[in-house]
Coordinates of C-alpha atoms and ligand atoms in Angstrom, one line a residue:
M1 CA -23.8 64.4 -2.9
A2 CA -23.3 60.9 -4.5
R3 CA -25.1 60.6 -7.8
E4 CA -27.2 57.6 -8.6
R5 CA -26.4 55.5 -11.6
L6 CA -28.8 55.4 -14.5
Y7 CA -28.4 52.7 -17.1
L8 CA -29.0 53.0 -20.8
F9 CA -30.2 50.1 -22.9
D10 CA -30.2 50.4 -26.6
T11 CA -32.6 48.2 -28.7
T12 CA -31.9 49.7 -32.2
L13 CA -30.8 46.3 -33.4
R14 CA -33.9 44.5 -32.1
D15 CA -36.9 46.8 -31.7
G16 CA -35.4 49.3 -34.1
A17 CA -35.0 46.6 -36.7
Q18 CA -38.9 46.3 -36.7
T19 CA -39.1 49.6 -38.6
N20 CA -40.7 49.4 -42.0
G21 CA -38.0 49.2 -44.6
V22 CA -35.1 48.6 -42.2
D23 CA -33.1 45.4 -42.8
F24 CA -29.8 45.2 -41.0
T25 CA -27.1 42.9 -42.4
L26 CA -24.8 41.1 -40.0
N27 CA -22.1 43.6 -40.7
D28 CA -24.5 46.5 -40.2
K29 CA -25.3 45.1 -36.8
L30 CA -21.7 44.7 -35.8
V31 CA -20.9 48.2 -36.9
I32 CA -23.8 49.7 -35.0
A33 CA -23.0 47.6 -31.9
R34 CA -19.5 48.9 -31.9
M35 CA -20.7 52.5 -32.4
L36 CA -23.0 52.1 -29.4
D37 CA -20.2 50.6 -27.3
D38 CA -18.0 53.5 -28.2
L39 CA -20.7 55.9 -27.1
G40 CA -20.8 54.3 -23.7
I41 CA -24.2 52.6 -23.8
D42 CA -24.5 50.1 -20.9
Y43 CA -26.6 47.5 -22.7
V44 CA -26.9 46.7 -26.4
E45 CA -29.7 44.4 -27.4
G46 CA -28.5 42.6 -30.5
G47 CA -31.5 40.7 -31.6
Y48 CA -33.5 37.5 -31.4
P49 CA -31.2 34.5 -31.8
G50 CA -32.9 31.5 -33.2
A51 CA -35.5 33.7 -34.9
N52 CA -33.5 34.4 -38.0
L53 CA -30.2 33.6 -39.6
T54 CA -28.6 37.1 -39.1
D55 CA -29.3 37.2 -35.4
T56 CA -28.3 33.6 -34.9
Q57 CA -24.9 34.3 -36.6
L58 CA -24.6 37.5 -34.6
F59 CA -24.8 35.6 -31.3
A60 CA -22.6 32.7 -32.5
E61 CA -19.3 34.5 -31.8
E62 CA -17.6 36.7 -29.3
R63 CA -17.7 40.4 -30.2
G64 CA -15.2 41.9 -27.7
L65 CA -17.4 44.8 -26.6
K66 CA -17.5 46.4 -23.2
T67 CA -21.3 46.8 -23.3
I68 CA -23.5 44.1 -21.9
F69 CA -24.6 42.4 -25.1
T70 CA -28.1 41.2 -24.7
A71 CA -30.1 38.5 -26.5
F72 CA -33.9 38.9 -26.7
G73 CA -36.5 36.2 -26.8
M74 CA -39.8 34.9 -25.5
A75 CA -40.3 33.4 -22.1
R76 CA -41.1 29.7 -22.3
R77 CA -44.4 28.9 -24.1
P78 CA -47.4 27.9 -22.0
G79 CA -47.8 24.2 -21.5
R80 CA -44.1 23.4 -22.2
S81 CA -41.2 22.8 -19.9
T82 CA -38.1 25.0 -20.2
S83 CA -36.1 22.0 -21.5
N84 CA -38.6 21.4 -24.2
D85 CA -38.8 24.8 -25.7
P86 CA -36.6 25.4 -28.8
G87 CA -36.9 29.2 -28.6
L88 CA -35.6 29.2 -25.0
A89 CA -32.9 26.7 -25.9
A90 CA -31.6 29.0 -28.7
L91 CA -31.5 31.9 -26.2
L92 CA -29.5 29.9 -23.6
E93 CA -27.1 28.8 -26.3
A94 CA -26.5 32.3 -27.6
K95 CA -23.1 33.9 -26.7
A96 CA -24.8 36.8 -24.8
D97 CA -23.9 38.5 -21.6
A98 CA -27.5 39.0 -20.7
I99 CA -30.9 37.6 -21.7
C100 CA -34.0 39.7 -22.0
F101 CA -37.2 37.8 -21.9
V102 CA -40.5 39.2 -23.0
A103 CA -43.7 38.1 -21.3
K104 CA -47.2 39.2 -21.0
S105 CA -48.3 41.3 -18.0
W106 CA -51.8 42.2 -19.0
D107 CA -54.3 39.6 -18.0
Y108 CA -56.5 40.4 -21.0
H109 CA -53.6 39.4 -23.4
V110 CA -52.8 36.3 -21.3
R111 CA -56.4 35.2 -21.8
V112 CA -57.0 36.3 -25.4
A113 CA -53.6 36.1 -27.1
L114 CA -51.8 33.3 -25.1
E115 CA -55.0 31.5 -24.3
T116 CA -53.7 30.4 -21.0
S117 CA -54.2 31.0 -17.3
P118 CA -52.7 33.8 -15.2
E119 CA -51.0 31.1 -13.0
E120 CA -49.3 29.5 -16.1
N121 CA -48.1 32.9 -17.3
L122 CA -46.5 33.5 -13.9
A123 CA -45.0 30.0 -13.9
S124 CA -43.5 30.7 -17.4
I125 CA -41.8 33.9 -16.2
R126 CA -40.4 32.1 -13.1
D127 CA -39.2 29.1 -15.0
S128 CA -37.6 31.1 -17.8
V129 CA -35.8 33.6 -15.5
R130 CA -34.6 30.7 -13.2
A131 CA -33.1 28.8 -16.2
A132 CA -31.3 31.9 -17.5
V133 CA -30.0 32.9 -14.1
R134 CA -28.7 29.3 -13.7
S135 CA -26.9 29.6 -17.1
G136 CA -24.9 32.5 -15.5
R137 CA -26.5 35.3 -17.5
E138 CA -27.8 38.6 -16.3
V139 CA -31.5 38.5 -16.8
L140 CA -34.1 41.1 -17.8
L141 CA -37.8 40.7 -18.2
D142 CA -39.7 43.0 -20.6
C143 CA -43.2 43.2 -19.2
E144 CA -45.2 43.7 -22.4
H145 CA -48.2 46.0 -22.2
F146 CA -47.3 46.8 -18.6
F147 CA -49.1 50.1 -18.3
D148 CA -52.3 49.0 -20.0
G149 CA -52.1 45.9 -18.0
Y150 CA -51.6 47.8 -14.8
K151 CA -54.6 50.0 -15.5
A152 CA -56.8 46.9 -16.0
N153 CA -55.4 44.7 -13.2
P154 CA -52.6 46.2 -11.1
Q155 CA -52.2 43.1 -8.9
F156 CA -51.6 40.8 -11.9
A157 CA -49.2 43.2 -13.7
L158 CA -47.2 43.7 -10.5
A159 CA -47.2 39.9 -9.8
C160 CA -45.6 39.3 -13.2
A161 CA -42.8 41.8 -12.5
K162 CA -42.4 40.6 -9.0
A163 CA -42.1 36.9 -10.1
A164 CA -39.1 37.8 -12.2
V165 CA -37.3 39.8 -9.5
D166 CA -37.9 37.0 -7.0
E167 CA -36.2 34.5 -9.3
G168 CA -33.2 36.8 -9.6
A169 CA -33.8 39.0 -12.6
R170 CA -31.6 42.0 -12.6
W171 CA -34.2 44.2 -14.2
V172 CA -37.9 44.3 -14.9
V173 CA -38.7 46.6 -17.8
L174 CA -42.1 48.2 -17.9
C175 CA -43.1 48.4 -21.5
D176 CA -45.6 50.8 -23.0
T177 CA -46.0 48.5 -25.9
N178 CA -48.9 50.3 -27.6
G179 CA -47.2 53.6 -26.9
G180 CA -50.4 55.3 -25.8
A181 CA -49.6 56.2 -22.2
L182 CA -49.0 59.8 -21.1
P183 CA -46.2 61.2 -18.9
H184 CA -48.4 61.8 -15.8
E185 CA -49.7 58.2 -16.0
I186 CA -46.3 56.8 -16.4
E187 CA -45.0 58.8 -13.4
K188 CA -47.9 57.6 -11.3
I189 CA -47.7 53.9 -12.2
V190 CA -43.9 53.7 -11.9
G191 CA -44.2 55.4 -8.5
E192 CA -46.6 52.6 -7.4
V193 CA -44.3 49.9 -8.8
V194 CA -41.2 51.1 -7.0
K195 CA -43.0 50.7 -3.7
V196 CA -42.9 47.0 -4.4
I197 CA -39.8 46.5 -6.6
P198 CA -36.7 48.7 -5.9
G199 CA -36.3 51.4 -8.6
D200 CA -32.7 50.2 -9.3
H201 CA -34.3 47.1 -10.7
V202 CA -36.9 48.9 -12.8
G203 CA -36.6 49.9 -16.4
I204 CA -38.8 51.9 -18.9
H205 CA -39.4 51.0 -22.5
A206 CA -41.6 53.6 -24.2
H207 CA -43.0 53.9 -27.7
N208 CA -43.6 57.1 -29.4
D209 CA -47.3 56.8 -30.5
T210 CA -48.2 60.1 -28.8
E211 CA -44.8 61.6 -29.5
Q212 CA -44.0 61.4 -25.8
A213 CA -41.7 58.5 -25.6
V214 CA -38.8 60.7 -24.5
A215 CA -41.0 62.5 -22.0
N216 CA -42.4 59.2 -20.7
S217 CA -38.9 57.9 -20.2
L218 CA -37.9 60.9 -18.2
A219 CA -41.2 60.7 -16.2
A220 CA -40.3 57.1 -15.3
V221 CA -36.9 58.2 -14.1
R222 CA -38.4 60.9 -12.0
A223 CA -40.6 58.3 -10.4
G224 CA -37.7 56.0 -9.6
A225 CA -36.9 53.8 -12.7
R226 CA -33.2 53.5 -13.2
Q227 CA -32.9 51.9 -16.7
I228 CA -34.0 53.6 -19.9
Q229 CA -34.5 51.6 -23.1
G230 CA -34.6 53.3 -26.5
T231 CA -33.1 53.4 -29.9
L232 CA -30.8 55.7 -32.0
N233 CA -32.8 58.3 -33.8
G234 CA -36.0 56.8 -32.2
L235 CA -36.0 54.0 -34.8
G236 CA -38.8 51.5 -34.3
E237 CA -42.1 50.3 -35.7
R238 CA -45.1 52.6 -36.1
C239 CA -44.0 55.9 -34.6
G240 CA -40.7 54.6 -33.2
N241 CA -39.2 53.9 -29.8
A242 CA -37.9 56.5 -27.2
N243 CA -35.1 58.4 -28.9
L244 CA -31.8 57.9 -27.0
V245 CA -30.2 60.7 -29.1
S246 CA -32.6 63.1 -27.4
I247 CA -32.6 61.4 -24.0
I248 CA -28.8 61.1 -23.5
P249 CA -27.9 64.9 -23.8
T250 CA -31.0 65.7 -21.7
L251 CA -29.7 63.4 -18.9
K252 CA -26.1 64.7 -19.3
L253 CA -26.7 68.5 -19.8
K254 CA -29.9 69.3 -17.9
G255 CA -29.4 70.0 -14.2
E256 CA -32.4 68.2 -12.9
F257 CA -30.9 64.9 -14.2
A258 CA -27.2 65.7 -14.4
D259 CA -27.0 66.7 -10.8
R260 CA -28.8 63.6 -9.6
F261 CA -27.5 60.9 -12.0
D262 CA -24.5 59.4 -13.6
I263 CA -24.7 57.7 -17.0
G264 CA -22.2 55.6 -18.8
V265 CA -21.7 58.3 -21.5
S266 CA -18.9 60.7 -20.7
H267 CA -18.8 64.3 -21.9
A268 CA -16.2 63.3 -24.5
Q269 CA -18.4 60.5 -25.7
L270 CA -21.4 62.9 -25.9
K271 CA -19.4 64.9 -28.4
T272 CA -19.7 61.9 -30.8
L273 CA -23.5 61.8 -30.5
A274 CA -24.3 63.8 -33.7
H275 CA -21.8 61.7 -35.6
A276 CA -23.4 58.4 -34.4
S277 CA -26.9 59.7 -35.2
H278 CA -25.8 60.7 -38.8
T279 CA -23.9 57.4 -39.3
L280 CA -27.0 55.4 -38.6
D281 CA -29.0 57.5 -41.1
E282 CA -26.3 57.0 -43.7
M283 CA -26.4 53.2 -43.2
L284 CA -30.1 53.3 -43.7
N285 CA -29.7 55.6 -46.7
R286 CA -31.9 58.2 -45.2
A287 CA -31.3 61.9 -45.1
P288 CA -30.7 62.9 -41.5
N289 CA -33.6 64.9 -40.0
R290 CA -32.4 68.5 -40.2
H291 CA -34.7 69.5 -37.3
A292 CA -33.7 66.7 -34.9
P293 CA -33.2 68.0 -31.4
Y294 CA -29.6 68.4 -30.4
V295 CA -28.0 66.7 -33.5
G296 CA -30.0 68.1 -36.5
E297 CA -28.3 70.4 -38.9
S298 CA -30.8 73.1 -37.9
A299 CA -30.8 72.4 -34.2
F300 CA -28.5 75.5 -33.6
A301 CA -29.2 77.4 -36.8
T302 CA -30.4 80.9 -36.7
K303 CA -31.8 82.8 -39.7
A304 CA -33.1 86.1 -38.7
G305 CA -30.5 88.9 -38.7
I306 CA -31.3 90.3 -35.3
H307 CA -30.8 86.9 -33.6
A308 CA -27.5 86.5 -35.4
S309 CA -26.0 89.7 -34.0
A310 CA -27.1 88.7 -30.5
I311 CA -25.6 85.2 -30.9
M312 CA -22.3 86.7 -31.9
K313 CA -22.2 88.7 -28.7
E314 CA -23.4 85.9 -26.4
P315 CA -24.3 82.5 -27.7
A316 CA -26.3 81.5 -24.6
T317 CA -28.9 84.1 -25.5
Y318 CA -30.4 81.8 -28.2
E319 CA -29.1 78.4 -27.3
H320 CA -30.4 76.0 -24.6
V321 CA -27.1 74.0 -24.6
P322 CA -23.7 74.6 -26.3
P323 CA -23.9 72.9 -29.7
D324 CA -20.4 71.4 -29.5
A325 CA -21.4 69.5 -26.3
V326 CA -23.2 67.0 -28.6
G327 CA -20.9 67.3 -31.6
N328 CA -23.1 69.8 -33.4
R329 CA -22.2 73.4 -34.3
R330 CA -23.8 76.8 -34.4
K331 CA -24.9 77.9 -37.8
L332 CA -25.8 81.3 -39.0
L333 CA -27.8 80.8 -42.1
V334 CA -26.7 82.5 -45.2
S335 CA -29.7 82.4 -47.4
E336 CA -32.5 84.2 -49.1
Q337 CA -33.6 85.9 -45.9
A338 CA -30.0 86.5 -44.9
G339 CA -29.4 89.8 -43.3
K340 CA -26.1 91.5 -43.4
S341 CA -25.3 90.5 -39.8
N342 CA -25.6 86.8 -40.7
V343 CA -23.1 87.2 -43.5
L344 CA -20.7 89.3 -41.4
A345 CA -21.0 86.6 -38.6
E346 CA -20.3 83.9 -41.1
L347 CA -17.3 85.7 -42.6
D348 CA -16.0 86.2 -39.1
R349 CA -16.3 82.5 -38.4
I350 CA -14.4 81.7 -41.5
G351 CA -11.8 84.2 -40.5
L352 CA -12.3 86.8 -43.3
K353 CA -11.8 90.3 -42.0
V354 CA -14.1 92.7 -43.7
D355 CA -15.3 96.2 -42.7
K356 CA -19.0 96.1 -42.0
D357 CA -19.6 99.0 -44.4
D358 CA -17.6 97.4 -47.2
P359 CA -19.8 97.5 -50.4
R360 CA -18.6 94.0 -51.3
I361 CA -20.8 92.6 -48.5
G362 CA -23.9 93.8 -50.4
R363 CA -22.5 92.3 -53.6
L364 CA -21.9 88.9 -51.8
L365 CA -25.5 89.0 -50.5
D366 CA -26.8 89.6 -54.0
V367 CA -24.8 86.8 -55.5
V368 CA -25.9 84.3 -52.8
K369 CA -29.6 85.3 -53.4
E370 CA -29.2 84.9 -57.2
R371 CA -27.5 81.6 -57.0
E372 CA -29.9 80.2 -54.4
A373 CA -32.8 81.1 -56.7
I374 CA -31.4 78.8 -59.3
G375 CA -30.9 75.9 -56.9
Y376 CA -27.6 76.3 -55.0
A377 CA -27.9 75.6 -51.3
Y378 CA -25.3 77.4 -49.3
E379 CA -26.8 76.5 -46.0
A380 CA -25.9 72.9 -46.6
A381 CA -22.6 73.7 -48.4
D382 CA -20.4 75.8 -46.1
A383 CA -17.2 75.3 -48.1
S384 CA -18.8 76.5 -51.3
F385 CA -20.1 79.5 -49.5
E386 CA -16.6 80.3 -48.1
L387 CA -15.2 80.0 -51.7
L388 CA -17.9 82.3 -53.0
A389 CA -17.2 84.8 -50.3
R390 CA -13.5 84.7 -50.9
R391 CA -14.0 85.1 -54.7
V392 CA -16.2 88.1 -54.2
L393 CA -13.6 89.6 -51.9
G394 CA -10.9 88.7 -54.4
K395 CA -9.1 86.2 -52.3
V396 CA -9.0 82.9 -54.2
P397 CA -5.9 82.4 -56.3
S398 CA -6.4 80.7 -59.7
Y399 CA -4.4 77.5 -59.0
F400 CA -5.2 75.6 -62.1
D401 CA -7.5 75.5 -65.1
V402 CA -9.4 72.5 -66.4
E403 CA -9.2 72.9 -70.1
K404 CA -11.5 70.0 -70.8
F405 CA -12.8 66.8 -69.5
D406 CA -14.5 63.8 -71.0
V407 CA -16.5 61.1 -69.4
N408 CA -17.4 57.8 -71.0
I409 CA -19.7 55.1 -69.9
E410 CA -19.5 51.7 -71.5
Q411 CA -21.4 48.5 -70.9
R412 CA -19.7 45.3 -72.1
D413 CA -18.8 41.7 -71.2
N414 CA -15.7 41.3 -69.1
A415 CA -13.2 38.5 -69.4
L416 CA -15.4 36.3 -67.2
G417 CA -18.3 36.9 -69.5
Q418 CA -20.1 39.0 -67.0
R419 CA -22.0 42.2 -68.0
V420 CA -20.2 45.2 -66.5
T421 CA -20.6 48.9 -66.8
V422 CA -17.3 50.8 -66.7
S423 CA -16.8 54.6 -66.6
L424 CA -13.7 56.3 -67.9
A425 CA -12.8 59.9 -67.4
V426 CA -10.0 61.9 -69.1
V427 CA -9.1 65.4 -67.7
K428 CA -6.8 68.0 -69.2
V429 CA -5.6 70.5 -66.7
K430 CA -3.2 73.4 -67.0
V431 CA -0.9 74.1 -64.0
E432 CA 1.6 76.9 -64.3
G433 CA 1.6 76.8 -68.1
E434 CA 2.1 73.1 -68.1
T435 CA -0.7 70.8 -69.5
L436 CA -1.3 67.6 -67.6
I437 CA -3.6 64.8 -68.9
S438 CA -4.9 62.2 -66.5
A439 CA -7.3 59.3 -67.1
A440 CA -9.0 57.1 -64.5
E441 CA -11.6 54.3 -64.4
G442 CA -14.3 54.4 -61.8
N443 CA -17.3 52.5 -60.7
G444 CA -19.4 55.4 -62.0
P445 CA -18.9 58.5 -64.0
V446 CA -18.6 60.9 -61.1
N447 CA -16.1 58.5 -59.3
A448 CA -14.1 58.3 -62.5
L449 CA -14.1 62.1 -62.9
D450 CA -13.1 62.6 -59.3
L451 CA -10.2 60.1 -59.6
A452 CA -8.9 61.6 -62.9
L453 CA -9.2 65.2 -61.5
R454 CA -7.2 64.4 -58.4
K455 CA -4.6 62.1 -60.1
D456 CA -2.1 64.8 -61.2
L457 CA -2.3 68.4 -60.2
G458 CA 1.4 69.0 -60.6
K459 CA 2.8 71.0 -57.8
Y460 CA -0.5 71.0 -55.9
Q461 CA -0.7 67.2 -55.7
S462 CA 0.8 66.9 -52.2
Y463 CA -1.8 69.3 -50.8
I464 CA -4.7 67.1 -51.9
S465 CA -3.3 63.6 -51.3
G466 CA -5.3 63.3 -48.1
L467 CA -8.5 64.5 -49.7
E468 CA -11.3 62.0 -49.7
L469 CA -15.0 62.0 -50.8
T470 CA -17.2 60.8 -48.0
D471 CA -20.7 61.5 -49.2
Y472 CA -22.4 62.3 -52.4
R473 CA -26.0 63.4 -52.5
V474 CA -28.1 64.2 -55.6
R475 CA -31.4 66.0 -55.7
I476 CA -33.6 66.8 -58.7
L477 CA -35.2 70.2 -58.3
N478 CA -38.2 70.8 -60.4
G479 CA -38.2 74.3 -61.7
G480 CA -40.6 75.0 -64.6
T481 CA -40.1 72.8 -67.6
E482 CA -36.5 71.9 -67.0
A483 CA -35.4 69.7 -64.1
V484 CA -32.2 70.9 -62.4
T485 CA -29.8 68.6 -60.6
R486 CA -28.2 69.7 -57.3
V487 CA -25.2 67.7 -56.1
L488 CA -23.8 68.0 -52.6
I489 CA -20.4 66.5 -52.0
E490 CA -19.0 65.9 -48.5
S491 CA -15.2 65.7 -48.3
Q492 CA -12.7 64.9 -45.6
D493 CA -9.0 65.4 -45.2
E494 CA -6.2 63.8 -43.3
T495 CA -6.9 66.0 -40.3
G496 CA -10.5 64.7 -40.1
E497 CA -11.9 68.1 -41.2
R498 CA -15.1 67.7 -43.2
W499 CA -16.7 70.1 -45.6
T500 CA -19.5 70.2 -48.1
T501 CA -19.6 71.7 -51.5
V502 CA -22.5 72.2 -54.0
G503 CA -23.0 72.2 -57.8
V504 CA -26.1 72.9 -59.8
S505 CA -26.7 72.2 -63.4
S506 CA -29.3 70.5 -65.8
N507 CA -26.5 67.9 -66.3
I508 CA -25.6 65.7 -63.3
I509 CA -22.0 65.3 -64.4
D510 CA -21.6 69.1 -64.7
A511 CA -23.2 69.6 -61.3
S512 CA -20.9 67.0 -59.8
F513 CA -17.9 68.6 -61.5
Q514 CA -18.6 72.0 -59.9
A515 CA -18.9 70.4 -56.5
L516 CA -15.7 68.4 -57.0
M517 CA -13.8 71.5 -58.1
D518 CA -15.0 73.5 -55.2
S519 CA -13.9 70.8 -52.8
I520 CA -10.4 70.6 -54.3
I521 CA -10.0 74.4 -54.3
Y522 CA -11.3 74.7 -50.8
K523 CA -8.7 72.2 -49.7
L524 CA -5.9 74.2 -51.4
V525 CA -7.1 77.4 -49.8
R526 CA -7.3 75.8 -46.4
S527 CA -3.8 74.3 -46.8
G528 CA -2.4 77.6 -47.7
A529 CA -1.1 76.3 -51.1
P530 CA 0.8 79.0 -53.0
A531 CA -0.8 80.5 -56.0
Ligands
LIG601 ZN1 -40.9 47.8 -28.1

């Protein structure tokens, strides 16, 4: 049976940018647009040209994307002509493949907010759509407050949508602007709309104020809508927009949708979803939500020992989809509550063969518990756990010794008379009886230490040349009178493999040093470097 096409429309850069505390630069927007393009999103709404400098610049040049890059703006203002509305002119000038107008579709808003007549509102929609169609653009109309409007006056709400389609709009998008509608209401109202406007011209734009934006979007699809609007990680003002990161795998992996619909995201592209989600968080300097469906670090994590042994036998027993389908992975938690079976399963995953009755397993569990009690987090630092396990099992060679290190931070004027802060690290290592001293300057003490440490490791240098720090996270843990610092470092090598290591100390440099050392030694172990 031929599957119907469902279209995905991302508004992270427009509606998502309304989020409190989010302020995308021009470069951020370009990076995110490319990421969405690579993911296979059909439409990317870039912003509101003419409304601010960033968006105006964004729409001033060609971007070379496959996606339909869309400009957003208001339908012409009441009482003006299309040729005499600067907002509309900016939209028509923008280098955009499509234009999405927003217009009122609730008579109450037309009266109270716009202070105009229903007829003038309809004329504004018709005129704006006609002008954009004439300019050769694909046209969309966001019907603001559509569901509240429909409940109050269905004829008027429908007339607004119909006016746009009659003038050649490709899509009318039904917006639950206040985010208060419920799935059964959405399904019913969309069902009524598609009797008048074909479903393959109808989109849904849901907000998450009752935490049902995803459910509402799926309800609209069930009722006949064929475009879904949403944002990465559900970014958006108040409680956010519909989260595309949850919607996409649901459409792709759940039979009810996957059997009936095609989307622009392939299975290969779906595997990059977790990465895209985490990249956005990184750009916003936010910790990714561990419990995010599909892509969160805990989405496929199991703690209790009894589940772990079942998962080892048959993953589908405790997983609703395979984690690697969305670029995530199964995780058996090694932690305070860890049972022996979790540890055995984790050792098995790492490729360490140990007899299940080996007394060293119990010892490893004890060490993990002791160290987690003082702040280490092995759930988040898989590479440090692997090293710990290998050490307890006596399988980590002593490659080199750091005899001492020294980190200096200096603030002074540079040659241009500017105040600068410079960090300098000196590291003394012993490799095979030979003492090597390296020094490096960095933009901070940890950066300097990292550079100095990796500058010269003698015969091991070639093994770590592709090693790179990709993330550095610091948390202050409050334990009693003394604050303890936990550092998590994410590293990557030339093969693209990523791993995380942990260090804990009352001194941030010392905690960082531990995590850096673990990362280097982990890389040497993985590369099979000779002892
Ligand atoms: Zn919105």
